[in-house]
mmCIF file of C-alpha atoms in Angstrom:
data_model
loop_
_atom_site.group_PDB
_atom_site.id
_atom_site.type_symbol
_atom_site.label_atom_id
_atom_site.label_comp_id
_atom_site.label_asym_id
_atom_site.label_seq_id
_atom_site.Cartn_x
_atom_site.Cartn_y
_atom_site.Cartn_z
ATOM 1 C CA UNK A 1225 0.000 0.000 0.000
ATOM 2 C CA UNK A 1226 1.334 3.472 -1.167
ATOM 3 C CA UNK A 1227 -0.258 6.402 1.038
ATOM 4 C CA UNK A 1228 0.072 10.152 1.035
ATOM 5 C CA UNK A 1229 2.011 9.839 3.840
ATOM 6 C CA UNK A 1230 4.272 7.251 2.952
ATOM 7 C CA UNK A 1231 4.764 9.589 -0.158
ATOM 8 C CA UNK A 1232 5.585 12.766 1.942
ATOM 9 C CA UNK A 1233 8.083 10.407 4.737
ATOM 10 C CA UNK A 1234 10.103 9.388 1.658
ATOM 11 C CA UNK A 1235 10.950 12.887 0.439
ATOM 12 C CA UNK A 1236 8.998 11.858 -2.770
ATOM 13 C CA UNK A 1237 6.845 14.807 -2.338
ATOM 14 C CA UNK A 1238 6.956 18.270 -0.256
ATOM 15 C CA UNK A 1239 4.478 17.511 2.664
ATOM 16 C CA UNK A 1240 1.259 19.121 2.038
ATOM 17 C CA UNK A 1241 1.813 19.581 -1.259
ATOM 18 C CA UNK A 1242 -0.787 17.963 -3.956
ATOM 19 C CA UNK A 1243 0.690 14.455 -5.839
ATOM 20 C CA UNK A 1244 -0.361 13.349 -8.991
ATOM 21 C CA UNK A 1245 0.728 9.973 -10.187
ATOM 22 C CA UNK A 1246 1.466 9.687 -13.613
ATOM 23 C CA UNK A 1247 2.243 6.656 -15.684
ATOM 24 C CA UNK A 1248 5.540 5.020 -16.312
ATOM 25 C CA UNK A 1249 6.625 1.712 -16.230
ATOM 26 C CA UNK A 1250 4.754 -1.583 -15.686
ATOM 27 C CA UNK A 1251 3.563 -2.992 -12.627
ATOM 28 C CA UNK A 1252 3.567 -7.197 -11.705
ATOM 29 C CA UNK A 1253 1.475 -7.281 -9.090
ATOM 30 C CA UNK A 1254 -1.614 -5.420 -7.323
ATOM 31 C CA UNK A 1255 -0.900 -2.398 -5.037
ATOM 32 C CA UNK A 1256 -3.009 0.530 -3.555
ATOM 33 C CA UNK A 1257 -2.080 4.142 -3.897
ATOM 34 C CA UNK A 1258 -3.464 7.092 -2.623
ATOM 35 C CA UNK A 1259 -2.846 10.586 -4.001
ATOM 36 C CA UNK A 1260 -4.548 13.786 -4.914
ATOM 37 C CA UNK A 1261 -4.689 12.481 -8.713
ATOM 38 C CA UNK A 1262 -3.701 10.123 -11.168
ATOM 39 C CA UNK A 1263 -3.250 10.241 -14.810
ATOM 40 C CA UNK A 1264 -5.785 8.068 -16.878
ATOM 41 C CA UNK A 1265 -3.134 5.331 -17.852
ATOM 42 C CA UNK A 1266 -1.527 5.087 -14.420
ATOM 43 C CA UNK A 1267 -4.919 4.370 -12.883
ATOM 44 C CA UNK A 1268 -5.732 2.031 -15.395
ATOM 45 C CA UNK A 1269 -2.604 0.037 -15.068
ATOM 46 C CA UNK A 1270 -2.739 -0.035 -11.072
ATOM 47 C CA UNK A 1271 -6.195 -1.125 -11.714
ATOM 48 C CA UNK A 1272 -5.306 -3.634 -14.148
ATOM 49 C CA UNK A 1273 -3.101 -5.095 -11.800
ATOM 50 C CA UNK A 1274 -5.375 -5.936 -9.365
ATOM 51 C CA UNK A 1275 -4.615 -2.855 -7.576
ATOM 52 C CA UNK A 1276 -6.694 0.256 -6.338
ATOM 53 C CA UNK A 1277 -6.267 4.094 -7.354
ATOM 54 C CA UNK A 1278 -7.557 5.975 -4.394
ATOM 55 C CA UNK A 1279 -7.640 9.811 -5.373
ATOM 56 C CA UNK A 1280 -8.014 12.481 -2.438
ATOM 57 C CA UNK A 1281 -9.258 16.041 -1.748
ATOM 58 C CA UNK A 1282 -6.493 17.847 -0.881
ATOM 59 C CA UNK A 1283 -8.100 18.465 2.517
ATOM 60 C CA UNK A 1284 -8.139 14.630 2.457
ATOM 61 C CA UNK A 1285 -11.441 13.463 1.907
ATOM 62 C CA UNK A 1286 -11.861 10.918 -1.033
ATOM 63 C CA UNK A 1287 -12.846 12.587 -4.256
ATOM 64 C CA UNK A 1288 -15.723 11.336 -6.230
#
């Protein structure tokens, strides 16, 4: 599981700040990510996977 906060302790993103996850790469096996959005292809190859793209508000409540 990737979370906002596992995002923002690894230095991958300034805390606070909105993340968008883009596409790149291939995934082999099913994870969940949370962030504030995801391009179309990345979400449909975590989804693909088996995994789950979670996207978040940035006052972090789940969008619609």
């Amino acid at each position: 599981e990737i979370t906002l906060e596992s995002i923002y302790a690894r230095g991958l993103a300034k805390n606070g700040c909105p993340v968008k996850i883009l596409s790149r790469g291939e995934l082999e096996s099913a994870v969940s990510v949370e962030a504030h959005k995801f391009s179309k292809a990345a979400a449909e190859k975590i989804e693909k996977a088996g995994g789950k793209a979670t996207a978040f508000e940035k006052d972090g409540k789940a969008a619609e």
